[in-house]
Amino acid sequence: MNGNKSMAGNNQMADKMKISEKMSHVGRKIMILSGKGGVGKSTVAANLAAALAAKNFRVGLLDIDVHGPSIPKIMGLEQSKIQGSSEGILPVQTGDNLKVISIGFFTASSDDAVIWRGPLKYNVIMQFLRDVVWGDLDYLIIDSPPGTGDEPLSIAQLLKPDGEAVIVTTPQQLAVSDVRRCIQFCSKLEIPIVGVVENMSGYVCPHCGKQTDIFKIGGGREMAEQLNVTFLGNIPIDPQIVISTDEGTFYLNSPEKFPAKKAFDAIVEKIMESKKNQQPADIDIAHSGSETRLAIPSANGKLCLHFGHCQEFAIFSVNRGAKEIISTETKTPPQHEPGVLPRWLKEQNVDIVIAGGMGQRAVSLFSQAGIEVVTGAESLELRDIVTAYLNGTLNTGTNICDH
Ligand code: ADP
């Protein structure tokens, strides 16, 4: 048993060494992340890779979106086949400077949903880094699945200490709140953030060039400013992106000067200018000026001291910078069991819990879930507690865990 374990350990070590050797031939390794699907992350990954290649950089594009590899379709490479060589897996070459590997090249059809569990996904991603013959590259652009699940985590760990991240969002408030989770993910894994891209940001008329803001634009820029992350630029909605993808041609390869092309070029310039490690990764989301969610266990409009057994939670969205309450809602928690409340409050996007008393074990479960806990608050009117908290005048006594 122990012998098997140590063999597995040796293999892992050998894999890591091979990956380090391979990756030492690659300049910058940039993961393209998004908090949720459908924001155009793969479109941005493909077009940024191609725009860099058009500037004569040697670029690799790695698509590790196990559940929906869309890079082959976006790039018009659906018919491409992977070839092996004695040195490893050969990527698909497109144009002079761009090499592409996608999980989609290995599945029967790129529409196949591949259902793999965490360890298998890790192995596949590890093999892509270890076995693909990239050669010397200036940039490796990695299209990860949305969210902060197994794949982004695996690739971030395998690239450590070298990966960087570009975060893609859309202008709507909801998408912007997903960005915060991505930033938190990068912060926890100490991944420098190159910047935030706001996609589908306004519509530029191809005839007169006038921009119409279909959704409120600028949420991505605002968020980037608040969190001290570089804003790389906006990409307008461009119907030609959808048309090109449907036709199996690649948007950026078409000779016309479509509106989003200029935007991709400008963003690439900013990426080229950005120096690795320039971003501080330790961004304190809860203490920035952006929206924060505070939860208070409550009964009859007041703080309830019986934390685990309260009837409901009042959840306040607040702007800590402006010291303002934005909105309030009341939610009924699921039945009390250890670990349930931290999970449930995390699902409600709560950042901070204000409680009267709480056991140490619960405090540590909240902290693992990334939720800050303030204990020792008095049983006052809820709004008064929040206002006092925002103004830094909340009286907190001893953490009396009465349950
Ligand atoms: P994600 O990888 O985030 O799930 P995709 O890159 O697959 O998103 O894009 C989702 C859809 O939005 C696709 O149909 C794509 O063609 C379209 N799309 C992405 N960006 C734009 C844009 N700037 N203008 C118009 N359509 C876009």
CSV table of N, CA and C in Angstrom, one decimal, residues 46-160:
chain,number,residue,atom,x,y,z
A,46,ALA,N,-10.4,33.3,-27.7
A,46,ALA,CA,-10.0,32.9,-29.1
A,46,ALA,C,-9.5,34.2,-29.8
A,47,ASN,N,-10.3,35.3,-29.6
A,47,ASN,CA,-9.9,36.5,-30.4
A,47,ASN,C,-8.7,37.2,-29.8
A,48,LEU,N,-8.5,37.1,-28.5
A,48,LEU,CA,-7.3,37.7,-27.9
A,48,LEU,C,-6.0,36.9,-28.4
A,49,ALA,N,-6.2,35.5,-28.4
A,49,ALA,CA,-5.1,34.7,-28.9
A,49,ALA,C,-4.8,35.1,-30.3
A,50,ALA,N,-5.8,35.2,-31.2
A,50,ALA,CA,-5.5,35.5,-32.6
A,50,ALA,C,-5.0,36.9,-32.8
A,51,ALA,N,-5.5,37.8,-32.0
A,51,ALA,CA,-5.0,39.2,-32.1
A,51,ALA,C,-3.5,39.3,-31.7
A,52,LEU,N,-3.1,38.5,-30.7
A,52,LEU,CA,-1.7,38.5,-30.3
A,52,LEU,C,-0.9,37.8,-31.4
A,53,ALA,N,-1.4,36.7,-32.0
A,53,ALA,CA,-0.7,36.0,-33.1
A,53,ALA,C,-0.5,37.0,-34.3
A,54,ALA,N,-1.5,37.8,-34.5
A,54,ALA,CA,-1.5,38.7,-35.6
A,54,ALA,C,-0.4,39.8,-35.4
A,55,LYS,N,0.0,40.0,-34.2
A,55,LYS,CA,1.1,40.9,-33.9
A,55,LYS,C,2.5,40.2,-33.9
A,56,ASN,N,2.5,39.0,-34.5
A,56,ASN,CA,3.7,38.2,-34.6
A,56,ASN,C,4.2,37.5,-33.3
A,57,PHE,N,3.4,37.5,-32.3
A,57,PHE,CA,3.8,36.7,-31.1
A,57,PHE,C,3.5,35.2,-31.4
A,58,ARG,N,4.3,34.3,-30.8
A,58,ARG,CA,4.0,32.9,-30.9
A,58,ARG,C,3.0,32.6,-29.8
A,59,VAL,N,1.8,32.1,-30.2
A,59,VAL,CA,0.7,32.0,-29.3
A,59,VAL,C,0.2,30.5,-29.2
A,60,GLY,N,-0.1,30.0,-28.0
A,60,GLY,CA,-0.8,28.8,-27.9
A,60,GLY,C,-2.2,29.1,-27.3
A,61,LEU,N,-3.2,28.4,-27.7
A,61,LEU,CA,-4.6,28.6,-27.1
A,61,LEU,C,-5.0,27.2,-26.6
A,62,LEU,N,-5.2,27.1,-25.3
A,62,LEU,CA,-5.6,25.8,-24.7
A,62,LEU,C,-7.0,25.9,-24.1
A,63,ASP,N,-7.9,25.1,-24.7
A,63,ASP,CA,-9.3,25.1,-24.2
A,63,ASP,C,-9.5,23.9,-23.3
A,64,ILE,N,-9.7,24.2,-22.0
A,64,ILE,CA,-10.0,23.1,-21.1
A,64,ILE,C,-11.4,23.1,-20.5
A,65,ASP,N,-12.3,23.7,-21.4
A,65,ASP,CA,-13.7,23.7,-20.9
A,65,ASP,C,-14.3,22.3,-21.2
A,66,VAL,N,-14.2,21.4,-20.2
A,66,VAL,CA,-14.6,20.0,-20.4
A,66,VAL,C,-16.0,19.9,-20.8
A,67,HIS,N,-16.9,20.8,-20.2
A,67,HIS,CA,-18.3,20.6,-20.4
A,67,HIS,C,-18.8,21.3,-21.6
A,68,GLY,N,-18.1,22.1,-22.2
A,68,GLY,CA,-18.6,22.7,-23.5
A,68,GLY,C,-17.5,23.4,-24.2
A,69,PRO,N,-16.6,22.5,-24.8
A,69,PRO,CA,-15.4,23.1,-25.5
A,69,PRO,C,-15.9,23.8,-26.7
A,70,SER,N,-15.8,25.2,-26.8
A,70,SER,CA,-16.4,25.9,-27.9
A,70,SER,C,-15.3,26.5,-28.8
A,71,ILE,N,-14.0,26.3,-28.4
A,71,ILE,CA,-13.0,26.9,-29.2
A,71,ILE,C,-12.9,26.4,-30.7
A,72,PRO,N,-13.1,25.0,-30.9
A,72,PRO,CA,-13.0,24.6,-32.3
A,72,PRO,C,-14.1,25.2,-33.1
A,73,LYS,N,-15.3,25.4,-32.6
A,73,LYS,CA,-16.4,26.0,-33.4
A,73,LYS,C,-16.1,27.5,-33.6
A,74,ILE,N,-15.7,28.2,-32.6
A,74,ILE,CA,-15.4,29.6,-32.7
A,74,ILE,C,-14.4,29.9,-33.8
A,75,MET,N,-13.3,29.0,-33.8
A,75,MET,CA,-12.2,29.2,-34.7
A,75,MET,C,-12.4,28.5,-36.1
A,76,GLY,N,-13.5,27.9,-36.3
A,76,GLY,CA,-13.7,27.2,-37.6
A,76,GLY,C,-12.8,26.0,-37.7
A,77,LEU,N,-12.5,25.3,-36.6
A,77,LEU,CA,-11.6,24.2,-36.6
A,77,LEU,C,-12.3,22.9,-36.2
A,78,GLU,N,-13.6,22.8,-36.4
A,78,GLU,CA,-14.3,21.6,-36.0
A,78,GLU,C,-13.9,20.3,-36.7
A,79,GLN,N,-13.4,20.5,-37.9
A,79,GLN,CA,-13.0,19.3,-38.6
A,79,GLN,C,-11.5,18.9,-38.3
A,80,SER,N,-10.8,19.7,-37.5
A,80,SER,CA,-9.4,19.4,-37.3
A,80,SER,C,-9.2,18.2,-36.5
A,81,LYS,N,-8.1,17.4,-36.8
A,81,LYS,CA,-7.8,16.2,-36.0
A,81,LYS,C,-6.5,16.4,-35.4
A,82,ILE,N,-6.4,15.8,-34.2
A,82,ILE,CA,-5.1,15.9,-33.5
A,82,ILE,C,-4.2,14.8,-34.0
A,83,GLN,N,-2.9,15.1,-34.0
A,83,GLN,CA,-1.9,14.1,-34.4
A,83,GLN,C,-0.9,13.9,-33.2
A,84,GLY,N,-0.4,12.7,-33.1
A,84,GLY,CA,0.6,12.4,-32.1
A,84,GLY,C,1.9,12.4,-32.8
A,85,SER,N,3.0,12.5,-32.0
A,85,SER,CA,4.3,12.3,-32.5
A,85,SER,C,5.1,11.6,-31.4
A,86,SER,N,6.4,11.3,-31.6
A,86,SER,CA,7.1,10.6,-30.6
A,86,SER,C,7.3,11.5,-29.4
A,87,GLU,N,7.2,12.9,-29.7
A,87,GLU,CA,7.4,13.8,-28.6
A,87,GLU,C,6.2,14.1,-27.8
A,88,GLY,N,5.0,13.8,-28.3
A,88,GLY,CA,3.8,14.1,-27.6
A,88,GLY,C,2.6,14.5,-28.6
A,89,ILE,N,1.6,15.2,-28.0
A,89,ILE,CA,0.5,15.6,-28.8
A,89,ILE,C,0.8,16.9,-29.6
A,90,LEU,N,0.5,16.8,-30.9
A,90,LEU,CA,0.8,18.0,-31.7
A,90,LEU,C,-0.5,18.9,-31.8
A,91,PRO,N,-0.3,20.2,-31.4
A,91,PRO,CA,-1.5,21.1,-31.5
A,91,PRO,C,-1.9,21.3,-32.9
A,92,VAL,N,-3.1,21.8,-33.1
A,92,VAL,CA,-3.5,22.2,-34.5
A,92,VAL,C,-3.0,23.6,-34.7
A,93,GLN,N,-2.3,23.7,-35.9
A,93,GLN,CA,-1.7,25.0,-36.2
A,93,GLN,C,-2.7,25.8,-37.1
A,94,THR,N,-3.0,27.0,-36.7
A,94,THR,CA,-3.9,27.8,-37.6
A,94,THR,C,-3.2,29.2,-37.8
A,95,GLY,N,-3.0,29.6,-39.0
A,95,GLY,CA,-2.2,30.8,-39.3
A,95,GLY,C,-0.7,30.5,-39.0
A,96,ASP,N,0.1,31.5,-39.1
A,96,ASP,CA,1.6,31.3,-38.9
A,96,ASP,C,1.9,31.0,-37.4
A,97,ASN,N,1.2,31.8,-36.5
A,97,ASN,CA,1.7,31.8,-35.1
A,97,ASN,C,0.8,31.2,-34.1
A,98,LEU,N,-0.2,30.6,-34.5
A,98,LEU,CA,-1.2,30.2,-33.4
A,98,LEU,C,-1.4,28.7,-33.4
A,99,LYS,N,-1.2,28.1,-32.2
A,99,LYS,CA,-1.4,26.6,-32.1
A,99,LYS,C,-2.5,26.4,-31.1
A,100,VAL,N,-3.4,25.5,-31.4
A,100,VAL,CA,-4.6,25.3,-30.6
A,100,VAL,C,-4.8,23.9,-30.2
A,101,ILE,N,-5.1,23.7,-28.9
A,101,ILE,CA,-5.5,22.4,-28.3
A,101,ILE,C,-6.9,22.6,-27.6
A,102,SER,N,-7.8,21.7,-27.9
A,102,SER,CA,-9.1,21.8,-27.2
A,102,SER,C,-9.5,20.4,-26.9
A,103,ILE,N,-10.2,20.3,-25.7
A,103,ILE,CA,-10.8,19.0,-25.4
A,103,ILE,C,-11.7,18.6,-26.5
A,104,GLY,N,-12.3,19.6,-27.2
A,104,GLY,CA,-13.3,19.3,-28.3
A,104,GLY,C,-12.6,18.5,-29.4
A,105,PHE,N,-11.3,18.6,-29.6
A,105,PHE,CA,-10.6,17.8,-30.6
A,105,PHE,C,-10.6,16.3,-30.3
A,106,PHE,N,-10.8,16.0,-29.0
A,106,PHE,CA,-10.7,14.6,-28.6
A,106,PHE,C,-12.1,13.9,-28.4
A,107,THR,N,-13.2,14.7,-28.5
A,107,THR,CA,-14.5,14.1,-28.3
A,107,THR,C,-15.1,14.0,-29.7
A,108,ALA,N,-16.1,13.0,-29.8
A,108,ALA,CA,-16.6,12.7,-31.1
A,108,ALA,C,-17.2,13.9,-31.8
A,109,SER,N,-17.9,14.7,-31.0
A,109,SER,CA,-18.5,16.0,-31.6
A,109,SER,C,-18.3,17.0,-30.5
A,110,SER,N,-18.1,18.3,-30.9
A,110,SER,CA,-17.9,19.3,-29.9
A,110,SER,C,-19.1,19.6,-29.1
A,111,ASP,N,-20.3,19.0,-29.6
A,111,ASP,CA,-21.5,19.2,-28.8
A,111,ASP,C,-21.6,18.2,-27.6
A,112,ASP,N,-20.7,17.2,-27.7
A,112,ASP,CA,-20.8,16.1,-26.6
A,112,ASP,C,-20.5,16.8,-25.3
A,113,ALA,N,-21.4,16.5,-24.3
A,113,ALA,CA,-21.1,17.0,-23.0
A,113,ALA,C,-20.2,15.9,-22.3
A,114,VAL,N,-19.1,16.3,-21.9
A,114,VAL,CA,-18.2,15.3,-21.3
A,114,VAL,C,-18.4,15.4,-19.8
A,115,ILE,N,-18.8,14.2,-19.3
A,115,ILE,CA,-19.1,14.2,-17.8
A,115,ILE,C,-17.9,13.5,-17.1
A,116,TRP,N,-17.0,14.3,-16.6
A,116,TRP,CA,-15.9,13.8,-15.9
A,116,TRP,C,-15.9,14.4,-14.5
A,117,ARG,N,-15.4,13.5,-13.6
A,117,ARG,CA,-15.3,14.0,-12.2
A,117,ARG,C,-14.0,14.7,-12.0
A,118,GLY,N,-13.9,15.4,-10.9
A,118,GLY,CA,-12.7,16.2,-10.6
A,118,GLY,C,-11.3,15.6,-10.9
A,119,PRO,N,-11.0,14.4,-10.3
A,119,PRO,CA,-9.7,13.8,-10.5
A,119,PRO,C,-9.3,13.6,-12.0
A,120,LEU,N,-10.4,13.1,-12.7
A,120,LEU,CA,-10.1,12.9,-14.1
A,120,LEU,C,-9.8,14.2,-14.9
A,121,LYS,N,-10.6,15.2,-14.5
A,121,LYS,CA,-10.4,16.5,-15.2
A,121,LYS,C,-9.0,17.0,-14.9
A,122,TYR,N,-8.5,16.8,-13.6
A,122,TYR,CA,-7.2,17.2,-13.3
A,122,TYR,C,-6.2,16.5,-14.1
A,123,ASN,N,-6.4,15.2,-14.3
A,123,ASN,CA,-5.4,14.4,-15.1
A,123,ASN,C,-5.4,14.9,-16.5
A,124,VAL,N,-6.5,15.1,-17.1
A,124,VAL,CA,-6.5,15.6,-18.5
A,124,VAL,C,-5.8,16.9,-18.6
A,125,ILE,N,-6.1,17.8,-17.7
A,125,ILE,CA,-5.5,19.1,-17.8
A,125,ILE,C,-3.9,19.0,-17.6
A,126,MET,N,-3.6,18.1,-16.7
A,126,MET,CA,-2.2,17.9,-16.4
A,126,MET,C,-1.5,17.3,-17.7
A,127,GLN,N,-2.2,16.4,-18.4
A,127,GLN,CA,-1.6,15.8,-19.6
A,127,GLN,C,-1.4,16.9,-20.7
A,128,PHE,N,-2.4,17.8,-20.8
A,128,PHE,CA,-2.3,18.8,-21.8
A,128,PHE,C,-1.0,19.7,-21.6
A,129,LEU,N,-0.8,20.0,-20.3
A,129,LEU,CA,0.4,20.8,-20.0
A,129,LEU,C,1.7,20.0,-20.2
A,130,ARG,N,1.6,18.7,-19.9
A,130,ARG,CA,2.8,17.9,-19.9
A,130,ARG,C,3.1,17.4,-21.3
A,131,ASP,N,2.1,17.0,-22.0
A,131,ASP,CA,2.3,16.2,-23.3
A,131,ASP,C,2.2,17.0,-24.6
A,132,VAL,N,1.6,18.2,-24.5
A,132,VAL,CA,1.4,18.9,-25.8
A,132,VAL,C,2.7,19.5,-26.2
A,133,VAL,N,3.0,19.3,-27.5
A,133,VAL,CA,4.3,19.9,-28.0
A,133,VAL,C,4.1,21.3,-28.5
A,134,TRP,N,4.1,22.3,-27.5
A,134,TRP,CA,3.9,23.7,-27.9
A,134,TRP,C,5.1,24.3,-28.5
A,135,GLY,N,6.3,23.8,-28.1
A,135,GLY,CA,7.5,24.5,-28.6
A,135,GLY,C,7.7,25.8,-27.8
A,136,ASP,N,8.4,26.7,-28.4
A,136,ASP,CA,8.6,28.0,-27.7
A,136,ASP,C,7.4,28.9,-28.0
A,137,LEU,N,6.8,29.5,-26.9
A,137,LEU,CA,5.6,30.4,-27.1
A,137,LEU,C,5.9,31.7,-26.3
A,138,ASP,N,5.3,32.8,-26.9
A,138,ASP,CA,5.3,34.0,-26.1
A,138,ASP,C,4.2,34.1,-25.2
A,139,TYR,N,3.0,33.6,-25.6
A,139,TYR,CA,1.8,33.6,-24.8
A,139,TYR,C,1.1,32.2,-24.9
A,140,LEU,N,0.6,31.8,-23.7
A,140,LEU,CA,-0.3,30.6,-23.7
A,140,LEU,C,-1.6,31.2,-23.1
A,141,ILE,N,-2.7,31.2,-23.9
A,141,ILE,CA,-4.0,31.7,-23.5
A,141,ILE,C,-4.8,30.5,-23.1
A,142,ILE,N,-5.4,30.4,-22.0
A,142,ILE,CA,-6.1,29.3,-21.5
A,142,ILE,C,-7.6,29.6,-21.3
A,143,ASP,N,-8.5,28.9,-22.0
A,143,ASP,CA,-9.9,29.2,-21.9
A,143,ASP,C,-10.4,28.2,-20.8
A,144,SER,N,-10.7,28.7,-19.6
A,144,SER,CA,-11.2,27.8,-18.6
A,144,SER,C,-12.7,27.8,-18.6
A,145,PRO,N,-13.4,26.8,-18.0
A,145,PRO,CA,-14.9,26.9,-17.9
A,145,PRO,C,-15.3,28.0,-16.9
A,146,PRO,N,-16.5,28.5,-17.0
A,146,PRO,CA,-16.9,29.5,-16.1
A,146,PRO,C,-16.9,29.1,-14.7
A,147,GLY,N,-16.8,30.1,-13.8
A,147,GLY,CA,-16.9,29.8,-12.4
A,147,GLY,C,-15.5,29.5,-11.8
A,148,THR,N,-15.5,29.0,-10.6
A,148,THR,CA,-14.2,28.8,-10.0
A,148,THR,C,-14.1,27.3,-9.5
A,149,GLY,N,-14.5,26.4,-10.4
A,149,GLY,CA,-14.5,25.0,-10.0
A,149,GLY,C,-13.2,24.2,-10.3
A,150,ASP,N,-13.4,22.9,-10.6
A,150,ASP,CA,-12.2,22.0,-10.7
A,150,ASP,C,-11.2,22.5,-11.7
A,151,GLU,N,-11.7,22.9,-12.9
A,151,GLU,CA,-10.7,23.1,-14.0
A,151,GLU,C,-9.9,24.3,-13.7
A,152,PRO,N,-10.5,25.5,-13.4
A,152,PRO,CA,-9.6,26.7,-13.1
A,152,PRO,C,-8.7,26.4,-12.0
A,153,LEU,N,-9.2,25.7,-11.0
A,153,LEU,CA,-8.4,25.4,-9.8
A,153,LEU,C,-7.2,24.5,-10.2
A,154,SER,N,-7.5,23.4,-11.0
A,154,SER,CA,-6.4,22.5,-11.5
A,154,SER,C,-5.3,23.3,-12.2
A,155,ILE,N,-5.8,24.1,-13.2
A,155,ILE,CA,-4.8,24.7,-14.1
A,155,ILE,C,-4.0,25.8,-13.2
A,156,ALA,N,-4.7,26.5,-12.3
A,156,ALA,CA,-4.0,27.4,-11.5
A,156,ALA,C,-2.9,26.8,-10.7
A,157,GLN,N,-3.3,25.6,-10.1
A,157,GLN,CA,-2.3,24.9,-9.3
A,157,GLN,C,-1.1,24.4,-10.1
A,158,LEU,N,-1.4,23.9,-11.3
A,158,LEU,CA,-0.4,23.3,-12.1
A,158,LEU,C,0.6,24.4,-12.7
A,159,LEU,N,0.0,25.6,-12.9
A,159,LEU,CA,0.9,26.6,-13.5
A,159,LEU,C,1.6,27.4,-12.4
A,160,LYS,N,1.3,27.2,-11.2
A,160,LYS,CA,1.9,27.9,-10.1
A,160,LYS,C,3.4,27.8,-10.1
